[in-house]
Each structure stands twice: as structure tokens, then as C-alpha cells.
Amino acid sequence: MLFQVFDAFKPRLHDSNSKVTQVALEAMHKMIPLLKDNLAPVINMLVPAIVDNNLNSKNPGIYAAATNVIQALCQHLDTSLLLQPFCTKAQFLSGKAKQDLTEKLA
């Protein structure tokens, strides 16, 4: 069930309409404290969807929302669940996104 929900939700994190992307990120931020470690099965799918484009966004609302989601993940999930997806993404990012994710890893 969780996979079905997030398979449908994930494209909203990449939507061509920036307002849709921002609202999706804000909704994700609200879901994380409720779902916590239950997100474990979908975390490898979610981290790239959250990070790709959004952490390097020139839109301040999207960037802030993505940063808040990453912070919520670090706060509410077992950090061992985040280590592999964060390391994988940090290898291939550039700019501010790479710096932000590297700081979270540290």
C-alpha cells in the first residue's frame, strides 16, 4: 500500500508547475513525523525525488521546502536508513545541493 501511495505522489515532487512541487514538498514535510520509520521501504525512492532539482532550485520556496523535508527526515527517521541514499545522491550532486547533503551526512 505504501508503495502505491508514494508511486503516485513521487511525480508531484518533479512537477513542471513549481507551485505543485512546493505543495508536494510541504505535504511530505507534514507526513514524515506521522510515518517515521514506516517510510523505510520507500526511502530509496523518496530521497532522489526530494533532492533532485529541488535542493538546487532557484525558487526560494521550493529550496526551503526541500531543505525542511531533509531536516524532517533526519529528525524523525533512524539515521542509518538515510546513510546509503544520502551518500549515493551526494556523489552525483553539484552546487548548493551537494553542500547541503554533505553537511547532513557529516
PDB file of N, CA and C in Angstrom:
ATOM      1  N   MET A   1       0.818  -1.199   0.000  1.00  0.00           N
ATOM      2  CA  MET A   1       0.000   0.000   0.000  1.00  0.00           C
ATOM      3  C   MET A   1       0.860   1.261   0.000  1.00  0.00           C
ATOM      4  N   LEU A   2       1.898   1.275   0.836  1.00  0.00           N
ATOM      5  CA  LEU A   2       2.778   2.445   0.917  1.00  0.00           C
ATOM      6  C   LEU A   2       3.443   2.729  -0.426  1.00  0.00           C
ATOM      7  N   PHE A   3       3.857   1.660  -1.124  1.00  0.00           N
ATOM      8  CA  PHE A   3       4.477   1.841  -2.436  1.00  0.00           C
ATOM      9  C   PHE A   3       3.506   2.482  -3.419  1.00  0.00           C
ATOM     10  N   GLN A   4       2.267   2.064  -3.389  1.00  0.00           N
ATOM     11  CA  GLN A   4       1.262   2.611  -4.310  1.00  0.00           C
ATOM     12  C   GLN A   4       1.050   4.096  -4.059  1.00  0.00           C
ATOM     13  N   VAL A   5       0.984   4.473  -2.787  1.00  0.00           N
ATOM     14  CA  VAL A   5       0.783   5.882  -2.435  1.00  0.00           C
ATOM     15  C   VAL A   5       1.960   6.719  -2.921  1.00  0.00           C
ATOM     16  N   PHE A   6       3.170   6.269  -2.625  1.00  0.00           N
ATOM     17  CA  PHE A   6       4.328   7.075  -2.984  1.00  0.00           C
ATOM     18  C   PHE A   6       4.689   6.986  -4.463  1.00  0.00           C
ATOM     19  N   ASP A   7       4.304   5.917  -5.131  1.00  0.00           N
ATOM     20  CA  ASP A   7       4.456   5.867  -6.592  1.00  0.00           C
ATOM     21  C   ASP A   7       3.599   6.954  -7.244  1.00  0.00           C
ATOM     22  N   ALA A   8       2.425   7.185  -6.691  1.00  0.00           N
ATOM     23  CA  ALA A   8       1.540   8.230  -7.216  1.00  0.00           C
ATOM     24  C   ALA A   8       1.992   9.619  -6.774  1.00  0.00           C
ATOM     25  N   PHE A   9       2.575   9.714  -5.583  1.00  0.00           N
ATOM     26  CA  PHE A   9       2.988  11.003  -5.021  1.00  0.00           C
ATOM     27  C   PHE A   9       4.295  11.518  -5.628  1.00  0.00           C
ATOM     28  N   LYS A  10       5.210  10.617  -5.897  1.00  0.00           N
ATOM     29  CA  LYS A  10       6.555  10.980  -6.349  1.00  0.00           C
ATOM     30  C   LYS A  10       6.583  11.920  -7.564  1.00  0.00           C
ATOM     31  N   PRO A  11       5.768  11.714  -8.584  1.00  0.00           N
ATOM     32  CA  PRO A  11       5.813  12.644  -9.734  1.00  0.00           C
ATOM     33  C   PRO A  11       5.485  14.088  -9.361  1.00  0.00           C
ATOM     34  N   ARG A  12       4.741  14.291  -8.293  1.00  0.00           N
ATOM     35  CA  ARG A  12       4.419  15.662  -7.866  1.00  0.00           C
ATOM     36  C   ARG A  12       5.668  16.382  -7.360  1.00  0.00           C
ATOM     37  N   LEU A  13       6.657  15.624  -6.921  1.00  0.00           N
ATOM     38  CA  LEU A  13       7.913  16.223  -6.450  1.00  0.00           C
ATOM     39  C   LEU A  13       8.794  16.690  -7.609  1.00  0.00           C
ATOM     40  N   HIS A  14       8.399  16.333  -8.839  1.00  0.00           N
ATOM     41  CA  HIS A  14       9.132  16.725 -10.049  1.00  0.00           C
ATOM     42  C   HIS A  14       8.233  17.483 -11.020  1.00  0.00           C
ATOM     43  N   ASP A  15       7.087  17.923 -10.562  1.00  0.00           N
ATOM     44  CA  ASP A  15       6.103  18.529 -11.456  1.00  0.00           C
ATOM     45  C   ASP A  15       6.671  19.767 -12.143  1.00  0.00           C
ATOM     46  N   SER A  16       6.247  19.989 -13.382  1.00  0.00           N
ATOM     47  CA  SER A  16       6.730  21.162 -14.128  1.00  0.00           C
ATOM     48  C   SER A  16       6.155  22.458 -13.564  1.00  0.00           C
ATOM     49  N   ASN A  17       5.056  22.358 -12.833  1.00  0.00           N
ATOM     50  CA  ASN A  17       4.468  23.527 -12.178  1.00  0.00           C
ATOM     51  C   ASN A  17       5.125  23.671 -10.800  1.00  0.00           C
ATOM     52  N   SER A  18       5.861  24.739 -10.598  1.00  0.00           N
ATOM     53  CA  SER A  18       6.621  24.903  -9.359  1.00  0.00           C
ATOM     54  C   SER A  18       5.720  24.962  -8.127  1.00  0.00           C
ATOM     55  N   LYS A  19       4.501  25.467  -8.280  1.00  0.00           N
ATOM     56  CA  LYS A  19       3.588  25.520  -7.133  1.00  0.00           C
ATOM     57  C   LYS A  19       3.178  24.114  -6.691  1.00  0.00           C
ATOM     58  N   VAL A  20       2.987  23.220  -7.652  1.00  0.00           N
ATOM     59  CA  VAL A  20       2.641  21.833  -7.337  1.00  0.00           C
ATOM     60  C   VAL A  20       3.805  21.172  -6.596  1.00  0.00           C
ATOM     61  N   THR A  21       5.018  21.395  -7.085  1.00  0.00           N
ATOM     62  CA  THR A  21       6.204  20.829  -6.444  1.00  0.00           C
ATOM     63  C   THR A  21       6.338  21.332  -5.017  1.00  0.00           C
ATOM     64  N   GLN A  22       6.161  22.624  -4.830  1.00  0.00           N
ATOM     65  CA  GLN A  22       6.299  23.200  -3.493  1.00  0.00           C
ATOM     66  C   GLN A  22       5.247  22.642  -2.531  1.00  0.00           C
ATOM     67  N   VAL A  23       4.011  22.547  -2.970  1.00  0.00           N
ATOM     68  CA  VAL A  23       2.948  21.996  -2.119  1.00  0.00           C
ATOM     69  C   VAL A  23       3.231  20.519  -1.803  1.00  0.00           C
ATOM     70  N   ALA A  24       3.736  19.775  -2.776  1.00  0.00           N
ATOM     71  CA  ALA A  24       4.074  18.367  -2.551  1.00  0.00           C
ATOM     72  C   ALA A  24       5.177  18.239  -1.498  1.00  0.00           C
ATOM     73  N   LEU A  25       6.184  19.090  -1.586  1.00  0.00           N
ATOM     74  CA  LEU A  25       7.265  19.069  -0.596  1.00  0.00           C
ATOM     75  C   LEU A  25       6.739  19.442   0.790  1.00  0.00           C
ATOM     76  N   GLU A  26       5.866  20.441   0.839  1.00  0.00           N
ATOM     77  CA  GLU A  26       5.292  20.847   2.123  1.00  0.00           C
ATOM     78  C   GLU A  26       4.423  19.729   2.714  1.00  0.00           C
ATOM     79  N   ALA A  27       3.694  19.013   1.856  1.00  0.00           N
ATOM     80  CA  ALA A  27       2.890  17.879   2.318  1.00  0.00           C
ATOM     81  C   ALA A  27       3.801  16.760   2.829  1.00  0.00           C
ATOM     82  N   MET A  28       4.892  16.519   2.121  1.00  0.00           N
ATOM     83  CA  MET A  28       5.857  15.494   2.537  1.00  0.00           C
ATOM     84  C   MET A  28       6.414  15.840   3.917  1.00  0.00           C
ATOM     85  N   HIS A  29       6.702  17.116   4.127  1.00  0.00           N
ATOM     86  CA  HIS A  29       7.223  17.585   5.415  1.00  0.00           C
ATOM     87  C   HIS A  29       6.242  17.263   6.542  1.00  0.00           C
ATOM     88  N   LYS A  30       4.947  17.361   6.272  1.00  0.00           N
ATOM     89  CA  LYS A  30       3.930  17.065   7.284  1.00  0.00           C
ATOM     90  C   LYS A  30       3.749  15.559   7.491  1.00  0.00           C
ATOM     91  N   MET A  31       4.000  14.775   6.444  1.00  0.00           N
ATOM     92  CA  MET A  31       3.814  13.322   6.542  1.00  0.00           C
ATOM     93  C   MET A  31       4.928  12.629   7.326  1.00  0.00           C
ATOM     94  N   ILE A  32       6.129  13.135   7.223  1.00  0.00           N
ATOM     95  CA  ILE A  32       7.300  12.457   7.809  1.00  0.00           C
ATOM     96  C   ILE A  32       7.143  12.207   9.306  1.00  0.00           C
ATOM     97  N   PRO A  33       6.749  13.199  10.121  1.00  0.00           N
ATOM     98  CA  PRO A  33       6.610  12.909  11.560  1.00  0.00           C
ATOM     99  C   PRO A  33       5.528  11.872  11.856  1.00  0.00           C
ATOM    100  N   LEU A  34       4.548  11.767  10.991  1.00  0.00           N
ATOM    101  CA  LEU A  34       3.470  10.803  11.205  1.00  0.00           C
ATOM    102  C   LEU A  34       3.892   9.384  10.822  1.00  0.00           C
ATOM    103  N   LEU A  35       4.663   9.264   9.747  1.00  0.00           N
ATOM    104  CA  LEU A  35       5.039   7.940   9.243  1.00  0.00           C
ATOM    105  C   LEU A  35       6.347   7.427   9.824  1.00  0.00           C
ATOM    106  N   LYS A  36       7.252   8.317  10.155  1.00  0.00           N
ATOM    107  CA  LYS A  36       8.555   7.990  10.743  1.00  0.00           C
ATOM    108  C   LYS A  36       9.227   6.807  10.050  1.00  0.00           C
ATOM    109  N   ASP A  37       9.663   5.813  10.820  1.00  0.00           N
ATOM    110  CA  ASP A  37      10.421   4.688  10.259  1.00  0.00           C
ATOM    111  C   ASP A  37       9.584   3.795   9.343  1.00  0.00           C
ATOM    112  N   ASN A  38       8.276   4.007   9.299  1.00  0.00           N
ATOM    113  CA  ASN A  38       7.439   3.267   8.345  1.00  0.00           C
ATOM    114  C   ASN A  38       7.772   3.662   6.909  1.00  0.00           C
ATOM    115  N   LEU A  39       8.508   4.753   6.745  1.00  0.00           N
ATOM    116  CA  LEU A  39       8.954   5.179   5.412  1.00  0.00           C
ATOM    117  C   LEU A  39      10.137   4.355   4.900  1.00  0.00           C
ATOM    118  N   ALA A  40      10.695   3.510   5.739  1.00  0.00           N
ATOM    119  CA  ALA A  40      11.889   2.732   5.369  1.00  0.00           C
ATOM    120  C   ALA A  40      11.778   2.035   4.017  1.00  0.00           C
ATOM    121  N   PRO A  41      10.663   1.372   3.699  1.00  0.00           N
ATOM    122  CA  PRO A  41      10.602   0.669   2.411  1.00  0.00           C
ATOM    123  C   PRO A  41      10.655   1.588   1.187  1.00  0.00           C
ATOM    124  N   VAL A  42      10.283   2.853   1.355  1.00  0.00           N
ATOM    125  CA  VAL A  42      10.237   3.758   0.197  1.00  0.00           C
ATOM    126  C   VAL A  42      11.308   4.844   0.237  1.00  0.00           C
ATOM    127  N   ILE A  43      12.179   4.813   1.233  1.00  0.00           N
ATOM    128  CA  ILE A  43      13.154   5.895   1.406  1.00  0.00           C
ATOM    129  C   ILE A  43      14.121   5.991   0.225  1.00  0.00           C
ATOM    130  N   ASN A  44      14.492   4.853  -0.362  1.00  0.00           N
ATOM    131  CA  ASN A  44      15.412   4.892  -1.515  1.00  0.00           C
ATOM    132  C   ASN A  44      14.756   5.498  -2.747  1.00  0.00           C
ATOM    133  N   MET A  45      13.444   5.489  -2.806  1.00  0.00           N
ATOM    134  CA  MET A  45      12.715   6.121  -3.898  1.00  0.00           C
ATOM    135  C   MET A  45      12.470   7.602  -3.578  1.00  0.00           C
ATOM    136  N   LEU A  46      12.241   7.905  -2.309  1.00  0.00           N
ATOM    137  CA  LEU A  46      11.888   9.273  -1.927  1.00  0.00           C
ATOM    138  C   LEU A  46      13.060  10.242  -1.935  1.00  0.00           C
ATOM    139  N   VAL A  47      14.205   9.821  -1.413  1.00  0.00           N
ATOM    140  CA  VAL A  47      15.344  10.744  -1.300  1.00  0.00           C
ATOM    141  C   VAL A  47      15.725  11.337  -2.659  1.00  0.00           C
ATOM    142  N   PRO A  48      15.901  10.530  -3.708  1.00  0.00           N
ATOM    143  CA  PRO A  48      16.217  11.147  -5.001  1.00  0.00           C
ATOM    144  C   PRO A  48      15.103  12.087  -5.487  1.00  0.00           C
ATOM    145  N   ALA A  49      13.850  11.719  -5.257  1.00  0.00           N
ATOM    146  CA  ALA A  49      12.739  12.564  -5.706  1.00  0.00           C
ATOM    147  C   ALA A  49      12.724  13.896  -4.961  1.00  0.00           C
ATOM    148  N   ILE A  50      13.102  13.867  -3.701  1.00  0.00           N
ATOM    149  CA  ILE A  50      13.131  15.089  -2.895  1.00  0.00           C
ATOM    150  C   ILE A  50      14.327  15.953  -3.278  1.00  0.00           C
ATOM    151  N   VAL A  51      15.470  15.322  -3.466  1.00  0.00           N
ATOM    152  CA  VAL A  51      16.724  16.047  -3.674  1.00  0.00           C
ATOM    153  C   VAL A  51      16.873  16.541  -5.109  1.00  0.00           C
ATOM    154  N   ASP A  52      16.614  15.680  -6.084  1.00  0.00           N
ATOM    155  CA  ASP A  52      16.824  16.034  -7.492  1.00  0.00           C
ATOM    156  C   ASP A  52      16.051  17.307  -7.835  1.00  0.00           C
ATOM    157  N   ASN A  53      16.726  18.265  -8.386  1.00  0.00           N
ATOM    158  CA  ASN A  53      16.168  19.553  -8.812  1.00  0.00           C
ATOM    159  C   ASN A  53      15.739  20.452  -7.658  1.00  0.00           C
ATOM    160  N   ASN A  54      15.192  19.892  -6.610  1.00  0.00           N
ATOM    161  CA  ASN A  54      14.619  20.723  -5.551  1.00  0.00           C
ATOM    162  C   ASN A  54      15.661  21.384  -4.658  1.00  0.00           C
ATOM    163  N   LEU A  55      16.746  20.695  -4.337  1.00  0.00           N
ATOM    164  CA  LEU A  55      17.785  21.300  -3.494  1.00  0.00           C
ATOM    165  C   LEU A  55      18.641  22.295  -4.264  1.00  0.00           C
ATOM    166  N   ASN A  56      18.617  22.239  -5.573  1.00  0.00           N
ATOM    167  CA  ASN A  56      19.339  23.217  -6.387  1.00  0.00           C
ATOM    168  C   ASN A  56      18.389  24.228  -7.034  1.00  0.00           C
ATOM    169  N   SER A  57      17.144  24.220  -6.599  1.00  0.00           N
ATOM    170  CA  SER A  57      16.145  25.102  -7.198  1.00  0.00           C
ATOM    171  C   SER A  57      16.471  26.564  -6.932  1.00  0.00           C
ATOM    172  N   LYS A  58      16.269  27.372  -7.942  1.00  0.00           N
ATOM    173  CA  LYS A  58      16.439  28.814  -7.785  1.00  0.00           C
ATOM    174  C   LYS A  58      15.194  29.437  -7.144  1.00  0.00           C
ATOM    175  N   ASN A  59      14.099  28.673  -7.102  1.00  0.00           N
ATOM    176  CA  ASN A  59      12.870  29.122  -6.452  1.00  0.00           C
ATOM    177  C   ASN A  59      13.062  28.995  -4.937  1.00  0.00           C
ATOM    178  N   PRO A  60      13.073  30.105  -4.214  1.00  0.00           N
ATOM    179  CA  PRO A  60      13.344  30.030  -2.769  1.00  0.00           C
ATOM    180  C   PRO A  60      12.325  29.202  -1.994  1.00  0.00           C
ATOM    181  N   GLY A  61      11.074  29.173  -2.436  1.00  0.00           N
ATOM    182  CA  GLY A  61      10.049  28.383  -1.761  1.00  0.00           C
ATOM    183  C   GLY A  61      10.305  26.897  -1.888  1.00  0.00           C
ATOM    184  N   ILE A  62      10.691  26.464  -3.094  1.00  0.00           N
ATOM    185  CA  ILE A  62      10.991  25.047  -3.326  1.00  0.00           C
ATOM    186  C   ILE A  62      12.245  24.642  -2.562  1.00  0.00           C
ATOM    187  N   TYR A  63      13.277  25.494  -2.621  1.00  0.00           N
ATOM    188  CA  TYR A  63      14.515  25.185  -1.905  1.00  0.00           C
ATOM    189  C   TYR A  63      14.251  25.057  -0.400  1.00  0.00           C
ATOM    190  N   ALA A  64      13.497  25.998   0.164  1.00  0.00           N
ATOM    191  CA  ALA A  64      13.202  25.971   1.601  1.00  0.00           C
ATOM    192  C   ALA A  64      12.383  24.729   1.959  1.00  0.00           C
ATOM    193  N   ALA A  65      11.402  24.397   1.126  1.00  0.00           N
ATOM    194  CA  ALA A  65      10.574  23.225   1.391  1.00  0.00           C
ATOM    195  C   ALA A  65      11.403  21.945   1.324  1.00  0.00           C
ATOM    196  N   ALA A  66      12.289  21.842   0.334  1.00  0.00           N
ATOM    197  CA  ALA A  66      13.153  20.657   0.207  1.00  0.00           C
ATOM    198  C   ALA A  66      14.090  20.546   1.407  1.00  0.00           C
ATOM    199  N   THR A  67      14.641  21.659   1.826  1.00  0.00           N
ATOM    200  CA  THR A  67      15.529  21.673   2.991  1.00  0.00           C
ATOM    201  C   THR A  67      14.771  21.234   4.241  1.00  0.00           C
ATOM    202  N   ASN A  68      13.542  21.700   4.382  1.00  0.00           N
ATOM    203  CA  ASN A  68      12.713  21.302   5.530  1.00  0.00           C
ATOM    204  C   ASN A  68      12.421  19.802   5.524  1.00  0.00           C
ATOM    205  N   VAL A  69      12.193  19.246   4.336  1.00  0.00           N
ATOM    206  CA  VAL A  69      11.917  17.810   4.228  1.00  0.00           C
ATOM    207  C   VAL A  69      13.156  17.009   4.629  1.00  0.00           C
ATOM    208  N   ILE A  70      14.315  17.417   4.138  1.00  0.00           N
ATOM    209  CA  ILE A  70      15.560  16.727   4.501  1.00  0.00           C
ATOM    210  C   ILE A  70      15.779  16.802   6.009  1.00  0.00           C
ATOM    211  N   GLN A  71      15.534  17.971   6.593  1.00  0.00           N
ATOM    212  CA  GLN A  71      15.672  18.136   8.043  1.00  0.00           C
ATOM    213  C   GLN A  71      14.706  17.223   8.790  1.00  0.00           C
ATOM    214  N   ALA A  72      13.467  17.143   8.318  1.00  0.00           N
ATOM    215  CA  ALA A  72      12.464  16.283   8.969  1.00  0.00           C
ATOM    216  C   ALA A  72      12.856  14.814   8.874  1.00  0.00           C
ATOM    217  N   LEU A  73      13.403  14.419   7.727  1.00  0.00           N
ATOM    218  CA  LEU A  73      13.876  13.035   7.594  1.00  0.00           C
ATOM    219  C   LEU A  73      14.944  12.732   8.635  1.00  0.00           C
ATOM    220  N   CYS A  74      15.885  13.656   8.779  1.00  0.00           N
ATOM    221  CA  CYS A  74      16.979  13.459   9.738  1.00  0.00           C
ATOM    222  C   CYS A  74      16.464  13.440  11.174  1.00  0.00           C
ATOM    223  N   GLN A  75      15.415  14.197  11.431  1.00  0.00           N
ATOM    224  CA  GLN A  75      14.868  14.310  12.771  1.00  0.00           C
ATOM    225  C   GLN A  75      14.010  13.112  13.171  1.00  0.00           C
ATOM    226  N   HIS A  76      13.249  12.578  12.235  1.00  0.00           N
ATOM    227  CA  HIS A  76      12.222  11.600  12.583  1.00  0.00           C
ATOM    228  C   HIS A  76      12.518  10.168  12.153  1.00  0.00           C
ATOM    229  N   LEU A  77      13.539   9.954  11.332  1.00  0.00           N
ATOM    230  CA  LEU A  77      13.859   8.600  10.892  1.00  0.00           C
ATOM    231  C   LEU A  77      15.166   8.150  11.516  1.00  0.00           C
ATOM    232  N   ASP A  78      15.311   6.854  11.644  1.00  0.00           N
ATOM    233  CA  ASP A  78      16.579   6.281  12.072  1.00  0.00           C
ATOM    234  C   ASP A  78      17.610   6.696  11.028  1.00  0.00           C
ATOM    235  N   THR A  79      18.643   7.387  11.454  1.00  0.00           N
ATOM    236  CA  THR A  79      19.614   7.933  10.505  1.00  0.00           C
ATOM    237  C   THR A  79      20.340   6.853   9.704  1.00  0.00           C
ATOM    238  N   SER A  80      20.371   5.634  10.222  1.00  0.00           N
ATOM    239  CA  SER A  80      21.013   4.559   9.444  1.00  0.00           C
ATOM    240  C   SER A  80      20.229   4.278   8.160  1.00  0.00           C
ATOM    241  N   LEU A  81      18.939   4.568   8.156  1.00  0.00           N
ATOM    242  CA  LEU A  81      18.131   4.399   6.945  1.00  0.00           C
ATOM    243  C   LEU A  81      18.498   5.427   5.874  1.00  0.00           C
ATOM    244  N   LEU A  82      19.018   6.567   6.307  1.00  0.00           N
ATOM    245  CA  LEU A  82      19.297   7.669   5.388  1.00  0.00           C
ATOM    246  C   LEU A  82      20.720   7.656   4.848  1.00  0.00           C
ATOM    247  N   LEU A  83      21.604   6.945   5.516  1.00  0.00           N
ATOM    248  CA  LEU A  83      23.018   6.979   5.154  1.00  0.00           C
ATOM    249  C   LEU A  83      23.265   6.604   3.692  1.00  0.00           C
ATOM    250  N   GLN A  84      22.790   5.456   3.265  1.00  0.00           N
ATOM    251  CA  GLN A  84      23.035   4.997   1.893  1.00  0.00           C
ATOM    252  C   GLN A  84      22.402   5.915   0.845  1.00  0.00           C
ATOM    253  N   PRO A  85      21.108   6.270   0.962  1.00  0.00           N
ATOM    254  CA  PRO A  85      20.537   7.146  -0.072  1.00  0.00           C
ATOM    255  C   PRO A  85      21.184   8.538  -0.101  1.00  0.00           C
ATOM    256  N   PHE A  86      21.555   9.074   1.068  1.00  0.00           N
ATOM    257  CA  PHE A  86      22.217  10.382   1.092  1.00  0.00           C
ATOM    258  C   PHE A  86      23.605  10.309   0.445  1.00  0.00           C
ATOM    259  N   CYS A  87      24.359   9.261   0.779  1.00  0.00           N
ATOM    260  CA  CYS A  87      25.705   9.101   0.185  1.00  0.00           C
ATOM    261  C   CYS A  87      25.614   8.952  -1.333  1.00  0.00           C
ATOM    262  N   THR A  88      24.679   8.143  -1.787  1.00  0.00           N
ATOM    263  CA  THR A  88      24.515   7.918  -3.220  1.00  0.00           C
ATOM    264  C   THR A  88      24.193   9.224  -3.933  1.00  0.00           C
ATOM    265  N   LYS A  89      23.260   9.996  -3.387  1.00  0.00           N
ATOM    266  CA  LYS A  89      22.878  11.259  -4.023  1.00  0.00           C
ATOM    267  C   LYS A  89      24.016  12.271  -3.957  1.00  0.00           C
ATOM    268  N   ALA A  90      24.701  12.352  -2.825  1.00  0.00           N
ATOM    269  CA  ALA A  90      25.768  13.347  -2.654  1.00  0.00           C
ATOM    270  C   ALA A  90      26.885  13.154  -3.675  1.00  0.00           C
ATOM    271  N   GLN A  91      27.123  11.928  -4.111  1.00  0.00           N
ATOM    272  CA  GLN A  91      28.174  11.659  -5.099  1.00  0.00           C
ATOM    273  C   GLN A  91      27.884  12.332  -6.434  1.00  0.00           C
ATOM    274  N   PHE A  92      26.620  12.452  -6.783  1.00  0.00           N
ATOM    275  CA  PHE A  92      26.260  12.901  -8.123  1.00  0.00           C
ATOM    276  C   PHE A  92      25.666  14.303  -8.171  1.00  0.00           C
ATOM    277  N   LEU A  93      25.579  14.962  -7.023  1.00  0.00           N
ATOM    278  CA  LEU A  93      25.040  16.316  -6.992  1.00  0.00           C
ATOM    279  C   LEU A  93      26.141  17.331  -7.224  1.00  0.00           C
ATOM    280  N   SER A  94      25.724  18.564  -7.455  1.00  0.00           N
ATOM    281  CA  SER A  94      26.676  19.664  -7.565  1.00  0.00           C
ATOM    282  C   SER A  94      26.084  20.877  -6.863  1.00  0.00           C
ATOM    283  N   GLY A  95      26.898  21.886  -6.696  1.00  0.00           N
ATOM    284  CA  GLY A  95      26.433  23.152  -6.150  1.00  0.00           C
ATOM    285  C   GLY A  95      25.940  23.071  -4.725  1.00  0.00           C
ATOM    286  N   LYS A  96      24.918  23.877  -4.462  1.00  0.00           N
ATOM    287  CA  LYS A  96      24.376  24.011  -3.117  1.00  0.00           C
ATOM    288  C   LYS A  96      23.799  22.689  -2.615  1.00  0.00           C
ATOM    289  N   ALA A  97      23.208  21.906  -3.495  1.00  0.00           N
ATOM    290  CA  ALA A  97      22.606  20.624  -3.103  1.00  0.00           C
ATOM    291  C   ALA A  97      23.671  19.681  -2.546  1.00  0.00           C
ATOM    292  N   LYS A  98      24.823  19.624  -3.213  1.00  0.00           N
ATOM    293  CA  LYS A  98      25.909  18.751  -2.746  1.00  0.00           C
ATOM    294  C   LYS A  98      26.385  19.209  -1.370  1.00  0.00           C
ATOM    295  N   GLN A  99      26.538  20.507  -1.213  1.00  0.00           N
ATOM    296  CA  GLN A  99      26.979  21.062   0.065  1.00  0.00           C
ATOM    297  C   GLN A  99      25.970  20.762   1.176  1.00  0.00           C
ATOM    298  N   ASP A 100      24.693  20.981   0.895  1.00  0.00           N
ATOM    299  CA  ASP A 100      23.644  20.736   1.901  1.00  0.00           C
ATOM    300  C   ASP A 100      23.597  19.274   2.321  1.00  0.00           C
ATOM    301  N   LEU A 101      23.649  18.374   1.358  1.00  0.00           N
ATOM    302  CA  LEU A 101      23.552  16.959   1.684  1.00  0.00           C
ATOM    303  C   LEU A 101      24.817  16.458   2.377  1.00  0.00           C
ATOM    304  N   THR A 102      25.957  16.974   1.979  1.00  0.00           N
ATOM    305  CA  THR A 102      27.226  16.599   2.639  1.00  0.00           C
ATOM    306  C   THR A 102      27.225  17.047   4.091  1.00  0.00           C
ATOM    307  N   GLU A 103      26.670  18.233   4.347  1.00  0.00           N
ATOM    308  CA  GLU A 103      26.576  18.711   5.743  1.00  0.00           C
ATOM    309  C   GLU A 103      25.673  17.802   6.570  1.00  0.00           C
ATOM    310  N   LYS A 104      24.587  17.320   5.976  1.00  0.00           N
ATOM    311  CA  LYS A 104      23.694  16.408   6.700  1.00  0.00           C
ATOM    312  C   LYS A 104      24.404  15.082   6.978  1.00  0.00           C
ATOM    313  N   LEU A 105      25.194  14.633   6.034  1.00  0.00           N
ATOM    314  CA  LEU A 105      25.932  13.389   6.245  1.00  0.00           C
ATOM    315  C   LEU A 105      26.947  13.531   7.372  1.00  0.00           C
ATOM    316  N   ALA A 106      27.588  14.673   7.423  1.00  0.00           N
ATOM    317  CA  ALA A 106      28.593  14.908   8.469  1.00  0.00           C
ATOM    318  C   ALA A 106      27.926  14.951   9.833  1.00  0.00           C
TER     319      ALA A 106
END
